[in-house]
Coordinates of N, CA, C and O in Angstrom, one line a residue:
L1 N -58.4 -35.2 38.1 CA -59.2 -34.6 37.0 C -60.5 -35.3 36.8 O -61.3 -34.8 36.0
D2 N -60.8 -36.3 37.5 CA -62.1 -37.0 37.5 C -62.5 -37.4 36.1 O -63.6 -37.2 35.6
G3 N -61.5 -38.1 35.4 CA -61.8 -38.6 34.1 C -61.9 -40.1 34.0 O -61.7 -40.8 35.0
T4 N -62.1 -40.6 32.8 CA -62.1 -42.0 32.6 C -60.8 -42.4 31.9 O -60.5 -41.9 30.8
N5 N -60.2 -43.4 32.5 CA -58.9 -43.9 32.1 C -59.0 -44.9 30.9 O -59.9 -45.8 31.0
I6 N -58.2 -44.8 29.9 CA -58.2 -45.8 28.8 C -56.7 -46.3 28.7 O -55.9 -45.6 28.2
G7 N -56.5 -47.5 29.3 CA -55.2 -48.1 29.1 C -54.0 -47.3 29.6 O -52.9 -47.5 29.2
D8 N -54.2 -46.5 30.6 CA -53.1 -45.6 31.2 C -52.5 -44.8 30.1 O -51.3 -44.3 30.3
K9 N -53.1 -44.6 29.0 CA -52.6 -43.8 27.9 C -53.5 -42.6 27.5 O -53.0 -41.6 26.9
F10 N -54.8 -42.7 27.8 CA -55.7 -41.7 27.4 C -56.6 -41.4 28.6 O -56.8 -42.3 29.5
C11 N -57.2 -40.2 28.7 CA -58.1 -39.9 29.7 C -59.2 -39.1 29.1 O -58.9 -38.1 28.3
I12 N -60.4 -39.4 29.4 CA -61.6 -38.6 28.9 C -62.2 -37.9 30.0 O -62.6 -38.5 31.0
L13 N -62.2 -36.6 29.9 CA -62.7 -35.7 31.0 C -64.2 -35.5 30.8 O -64.7 -35.5 29.6
K14 N -64.9 -35.3 31.9 CA -66.4 -35.2 31.8 C -66.9 -33.8 31.4 O -68.1 -33.6 31.1
D15 N -66.0 -32.8 31.3 CA -66.4 -31.5 30.9 C -65.6 -31.0 29.7 O -64.7 -31.6 29.3
N16 N -66.0 -29.8 29.3 CA -65.3 -29.2 28.1 C -64.6 -27.9 28.6 O -64.5 -27.0 27.8
D17 N -64.2 -27.9 29.8 CA -63.6 -26.7 30.4 C -62.2 -26.9 30.8 O -61.7 -26.4 31.8
H18 N -61.4 -27.6 30.0 CA -60.0 -27.8 30.2 C -59.3 -27.6 28.9 O -59.8 -27.7 27.8
T19 N -58.0 -27.3 29.0 CA -57.1 -27.1 27.9 C -56.0 -28.1 28.0 O -55.3 -28.2 29.0
V20 N -55.7 -28.8 26.9 CA -54.6 -29.7 26.9 C -53.4 -29.0 26.2 O -53.5 -28.5 25.1
V21 N -52.3 -29.0 26.9 CA -51.1 -28.4 26.3 C -50.1 -29.6 26.1 O -49.8 -30.4 27.0
G22 N -49.7 -29.8 24.9 CA -48.7 -30.8 24.6 C -49.1 -31.8 23.5 O -50.2 -31.7 23.0
P23 N -48.2 -32.6 23.1 CA -46.9 -32.8 23.8 C -46.0 -31.6 23.5 O -46.1 -31.0 22.4
T24 N -45.2 -31.1 24.5 CA -44.4 -30.0 24.3 C -43.0 -30.4 23.8 O -42.0 -30.3 24.5
C25 N -43.1 -30.9 22.6 CA -41.9 -31.4 21.9 C -41.8 -30.8 20.5 O -42.8 -30.5 19.9
E26 N -40.6 -30.6 20.0 CA -40.3 -30.2 18.6 C -39.2 -31.1 18.1 O -38.1 -31.1 18.7
G27 N -39.5 -31.8 17.0 CA -38.4 -32.7 16.5 C -38.2 -33.8 17.6 O -39.1 -34.4 18.1
N28 N -36.9 -34.0 17.9 CA -36.5 -35.0 18.9 C -36.3 -34.4 20.3 O -35.8 -35.1 21.2
T29 N -36.7 -33.1 20.5 CA -36.5 -32.5 21.8 C -37.8 -32.2 22.5 O -38.7 -31.6 21.9
C30 N -37.9 -32.6 23.7 CA -39.1 -32.3 24.5 C -38.6 -31.4 25.7 O -37.6 -31.6 26.2
Y31 N -39.4 -30.4 26.0 CA -39.1 -29.4 26.9 C -39.7 -29.7 28.3 O -40.5 -29.1 28.8
T32 N -39.1 -30.8 28.9 CA -39.7 -31.4 30.1 C -39.6 -30.4 31.3 O -40.5 -30.2 32.0
G33 N -38.4 -29.9 31.6 CA -38.3 -29.0 32.7 C -39.1 -27.8 32.6 O -39.8 -27.4 33.5
D34 N -39.1 -27.2 31.4 CA -39.9 -26.0 31.1 C -41.4 -26.3 31.2 O -42.2 -25.5 31.7
T35 N -41.8 -27.5 30.7 CA -43.2 -27.9 30.8 C -43.7 -28.0 32.2 O -44.7 -27.5 32.6
S36 N -42.9 -28.6 33.1 CA -43.2 -28.8 34.5 C -43.3 -27.4 35.2 O -44.3 -27.2 35.9
V37 N -42.4 -26.5 34.9 CA -42.4 -25.2 35.6 C -43.7 -24.4 35.1 O -44.4 -23.8 35.9
A38 N -43.9 -24.4 33.8 CA -45.1 -23.7 33.3 C -46.4 -24.3 33.8 O -47.3 -23.5 34.2
C39 N -46.5 -25.6 33.9 CA -47.7 -26.2 34.4 C -47.9 -25.9 35.8 O -49.1 -25.6 36.2
N40 N -46.9 -25.9 36.6 CA -47.0 -25.6 38.0 C -47.4 -24.1 38.2 O -48.2 -23.8 39.0
T41 N -46.8 -23.2 37.4 CA -47.1 -21.8 37.4 C -48.6 -21.6 37.1 O -49.2 -20.7 37.7
L42 N -49.2 -22.3 36.2 CA -50.6 -22.2 35.8 C -51.5 -23.1 36.6 O -52.7 -23.2 36.3
D43 N -51.0 -23.7 37.7 CA -51.8 -24.6 38.5 C -52.5 -25.7 37.7 O -53.6 -26.1 38.0
G44 N -51.7 -26.2 36.8 CA -52.2 -27.3 36.0 C -51.8 -28.7 36.5 O -51.1 -28.8 37.5
T45 N -52.2 -29.7 35.8 CA -51.9 -31.1 36.1 C -50.8 -31.6 35.1 O -51.1 -31.6 33.9
N46 N -49.6 -31.8 35.6 CA -48.5 -32.2 34.8 C -48.5 -33.7 34.5 O -48.7 -34.5 35.5
I47 N -48.4 -34.1 33.3 CA -48.4 -35.5 32.9 C -47.1 -35.8 32.1 O -47.0 -35.4 31.0
G48 N -46.2 -36.5 32.8 CA -45.0 -36.9 32.2 C -44.1 -35.8 31.7 O -43.2 -36.0 30.8
D49 N -44.2 -34.6 32.2 CA -43.5 -33.4 31.7 C -43.5 -33.2 30.2 O -42.7 -32.5 29.7
K50 N -44.5 -33.7 29.6 CA -44.8 -33.5 28.2 C -46.2 -32.9 27.9 O -46.4 -32.4 26.8
F51 N -47.0 -33.1 28.9 CA -48.4 -32.6 28.8 C -48.8 -31.8 30.0 O -48.3 -32.1 31.1
C52 N -49.7 -30.9 29.9 CA -50.2 -30.2 31.0 C -51.7 -30.0 30.8 O -52.1 -29.5 29.7
I53 N -52.5 -30.3 31.8 CA -54.0 -30.1 31.6 C -54.3 -28.9 32.5 O -54.0 -28.9 33.7
L54 N -54.9 -27.9 31.9 CA -55.2 -26.7 32.6 C -56.8 -26.5 32.7 O -57.5 -26.9 31.8
E55 N -57.2 -26.0 33.8 CA -58.6 -25.7 34.0 C -58.9 -24.4 33.2 O -58.1 -23.5 33.2
G56 N -60.0 -24.4 32.6 CA -60.4 -23.2 31.8 C -59.9 -23.2 30.4 O -59.1 -24.1 30.0
R57 N -60.2 -22.2 29.6 CA -59.8 -22.1 28.2 C -58.5 -21.3 28.1 O -58.4 -20.3 28.8
H58 N -57.6 -21.8 27.3 CA -56.4 -21.2 27.0 C -56.1 -21.3 25.6 O -56.6 -22.2 24.9
T59 N -55.2 -20.4 25.1 CA -54.8 -20.5 23.7 C -53.3 -21.0 23.7 O -52.5 -20.4 24.4
V60 N -53.1 -22.1 23.0 CA -51.7 -22.7 23.0 C -51.1 -22.3 21.6 O -51.7 -22.7 20.6
V61 N -50.0 -21.7 21.7 CA -49.2 -21.3 20.5 C -48.0 -22.2 20.4 O -47.2 -22.2 21.4
G62 N -47.8 -22.8 19.3 CA -46.5 -23.5 19.1 C -46.7 -25.0 18.8 O -47.8 -25.5 18.8
P63 N -45.6 -25.6 18.4 CA -44.3 -25.1 18.4 C -44.1 -24.0 17.3 O -44.7 -24.2 16.2
T64 N -43.4 -23.0 17.6 CA -43.3 -21.9 16.6 C -42.0 -22.1 15.7 O -41.1 -21.4 15.7
C65 N -42.2 -23.2 15.0 CA -41.1 -23.6 14.1 C -41.7 -23.9 12.7 O -42.9 -24.2 12.6
E66 N -40.9 -23.7 11.7 CA -41.3 -24.1 10.3 C -40.0 -24.7 9.7 O -39.0 -24.0 9.6
G67 N -40.2 -26.0 9.4 CA -39.0 -26.7 8.9 C -37.9 -26.7 10.0 O -38.2 -27.1 11.1
S68 N -36.7 -26.4 9.6 CA -35.6 -26.4 10.6 C -35.5 -25.0 11.3 O -34.5 -24.9 12.1
T69 N -36.3 -24.1 11.0 CA -36.2 -22.7 11.7 C -37.2 -22.6 12.8 O -38.4 -22.8 12.6
C70 N -36.7 -22.3 14.0 CA -37.6 -22.0 15.1 C -37.4 -20.6 15.5 O -36.3 -20.1 15.6
Y71 N -38.5 -19.9 15.8 CA -38.5 -18.5 16.1 C -38.4 -18.3 17.6 O -39.4 -17.7 18.2
T72 N -37.3 -18.7 18.3 CA -37.2 -18.7 19.7 C -37.2 -17.3 20.3 O -38.0 -17.1 21.3
G73 N -36.4 -16.5 19.9 CA -36.4 -15.1 20.4 C -37.7 -14.4 20.2 O -38.2 -13.7 21.2
D74 N -38.3 -14.5 19.0 CA -39.5 -13.9 18.8 C -40.7 -14.5 19.6 O -41.6 -13.8 20.0
T75 N -40.6 -15.8 19.8 CA -41.6 -16.5 20.6 C -41.6 -15.9 22.0 O -42.6 -15.6 22.6
K76 N -40.4 -15.9 22.6 CA -40.2 -15.4 24.0 C -40.7 -14.0 24.1 O -41.4 -13.6 25.1
F77 N -40.3 -13.1 23.2 CA -40.7 -11.7 23.2 C -42.2 -11.6 23.1 O -42.8 -10.9 23.9
A78 N -42.8 -12.2 22.1 CA -44.3 -12.1 22.0 C -45.0 -12.7 23.2 O -46.0 -12.1 23.6
C79 N -44.6 -13.8 23.7 CA -45.2 -14.4 24.8 C -45.2 -13.5 26.0 O -46.2 -13.3 26.7
N80 N -44.0 -12.9 26.3 CA -43.9 -11.9 27.4 C -44.8 -10.7 27.2 O -45.5 -10.3 28.1
K81 N -44.8 -10.2 25.9 CA -45.6 -9.0 25.6 C -47.1 -9.3 25.8 O -47.9 -8.4 26.3
L82 N -47.6 -10.5 25.6 CA -49.0 -10.9 25.7 C -49.3 -11.5 27.1 O -50.4 -12.0 27.3
D83 N -48.3 -11.4 28.0 CA -48.4 -11.9 29.4 C -48.8 -13.4 29.4 O -49.6 -13.9 30.2
G84 N -48.1 -14.1 28.5 CA -48.3 -15.5 28.4 C -47.2 -16.3 29.2 O -46.3 -15.7 29.9
T85 N -47.3 -17.6 29.2 CA -46.4 -18.5 29.9 C -45.6 -19.2 28.8 O -46.2 -19.9 28.0
N86 N -44.3 -19.1 28.9 CA -43.4 -19.6 27.9 C -42.9 -21.0 28.2 O -42.6 -21.3 29.4
I87 N -42.8 -21.8 27.2 CA -42.3 -23.2 27.4 C -41.2 -23.3 26.3 O -41.5 -23.4 25.1
G88 N -39.9 -23.4 26.7 CA -38.8 -23.6 25.9 C -38.6 -22.7 24.7 O -38.0 -23.0 23.7
D89 N -39.2 -21.5 24.8 CA -39.1 -20.5 23.8 C -39.7 -21.0 22.4 O -39.4 -20.4 21.4
K90 N -40.5 -22.0 22.5 CA -41.1 -22.6 21.3 C -42.6 -22.7 21.5 O -43.3 -23.0 20.5
F91 N -43.1 -22.5 22.7 CA -44.5 -22.6 23.0 C -44.9 -21.5 23.9 O -44.1 -21.0 24.7
C92 N -46.1 -21.0 23.7 CA -46.7 -19.9 24.6 C -48.1 -20.3 25.0 O -48.9 -20.6 24.1
I93 N -48.4 -20.2 26.2 CA -49.8 -20.4 26.7 C -50.4 -19.1 27.1 O -49.8 -18.4 28.0
L94 N -51.5 -18.8 26.5 CA -52.2 -17.5 26.8 C -53.5 -17.8 27.5 O -54.3 -18.7 27.0
K95 N -53.8 -17.1 28.6 CA -55.1 -17.3 29.3 C -56.2 -16.8 28.4 O -56.1 -15.8 27.7
G96 N -57.3 -17.6 28.4 CA -58.5 -17.3 27.6 C -58.4 -17.8 26.2 O -57.3 -18.3 25.8
N97 N -59.5 -17.8 25.5 CA -59.5 -18.2 24.1 C -59.8 -17.1 23.2 O -60.5 -17.3 22.2
D98 N -59.4 -15.9 23.5 CA -59.7 -14.7 22.7 C -58.6 -14.3 21.8 O -58.5 -13.2 21.4
H99 N -57.7 -15.2 21.5 CA -56.6 -15.0 20.6 C -56.7 -15.9 19.3 O -57.2 -17.0 19.4
T100 N -56.3 -15.4 18.2 CA -56.3 -16.1 17.0 C -54.9 -16.3 16.5 O -54.1 -15.3 16.4
V101 N -54.5 -17.5 16.3 CA -53.1 -17.8 15.8 C -53.1 -18.0 14.3 O -53.8 -18.8 13.8
V102 N -52.3 -17.2 13.6 CA -52.1 -17.3 12.2 C -50.7 -17.7 11.9 O -49.8 -17.1 12.4
G103 N -50.5 -18.7 11.1 CA -49.2 -19.1 10.7 C -48.9 -20.5 10.8 O -49.7 -21.2 11.4
P104 N -47.8 -21.0 10.3 CA -46.9 -20.2 9.6 C -47.4 -19.6 8.2 O -48.3 -20.3 7.6
T105 N -47.0 -18.5 7.9 CA -47.5 -17.8 6.7 C -46.7 -18.0 5.5 O -46.6 -17.2 4.6
C106 N -46.0 -19.1 5.4 CA -45.2 -19.5 4.2 C -45.5 -20.9 3.8 O -45.9 -21.7 4.6
E107 N -45.4 -21.2 2.5 CA -45.7 -22.5 2.0 C -44.3 -23.2 1.6 O -43.4 -22.5 1.2
G108 N -44.3 -24.5 1.8 CA -43.1 -25.2 1.5 C -41.9 -25.0 2.4 O -42.1 -24.4 3.5
S109 N -40.8 -25.3 2.0 CA -39.6 -25.1 2.8 C -38.5 -24.5 2.1 O -38.4 -24.4 0.9

């Protein structure tokens, strides 16, 4: 990625044309296998199966949970409908930055 390393924990990239996806975790669960597959599908750089660095601008949706409720079926459906890349039915990566994400549209729990 041609970035500057900070303590093997951070990386500063020289440009503003990358999208960071992750951590792809919700609660105590990380979607490591799904993250790896999605990252490879999108020709990204996989970091620890919890992060993916993508070239270009992308819209990252998720986790699509509110409190203890996760909208897994709806996430998968919407992601497929928008031709996105699904991670664990709780994250969706859409190419481009021409999407606006609104929500959750409820307050409190």
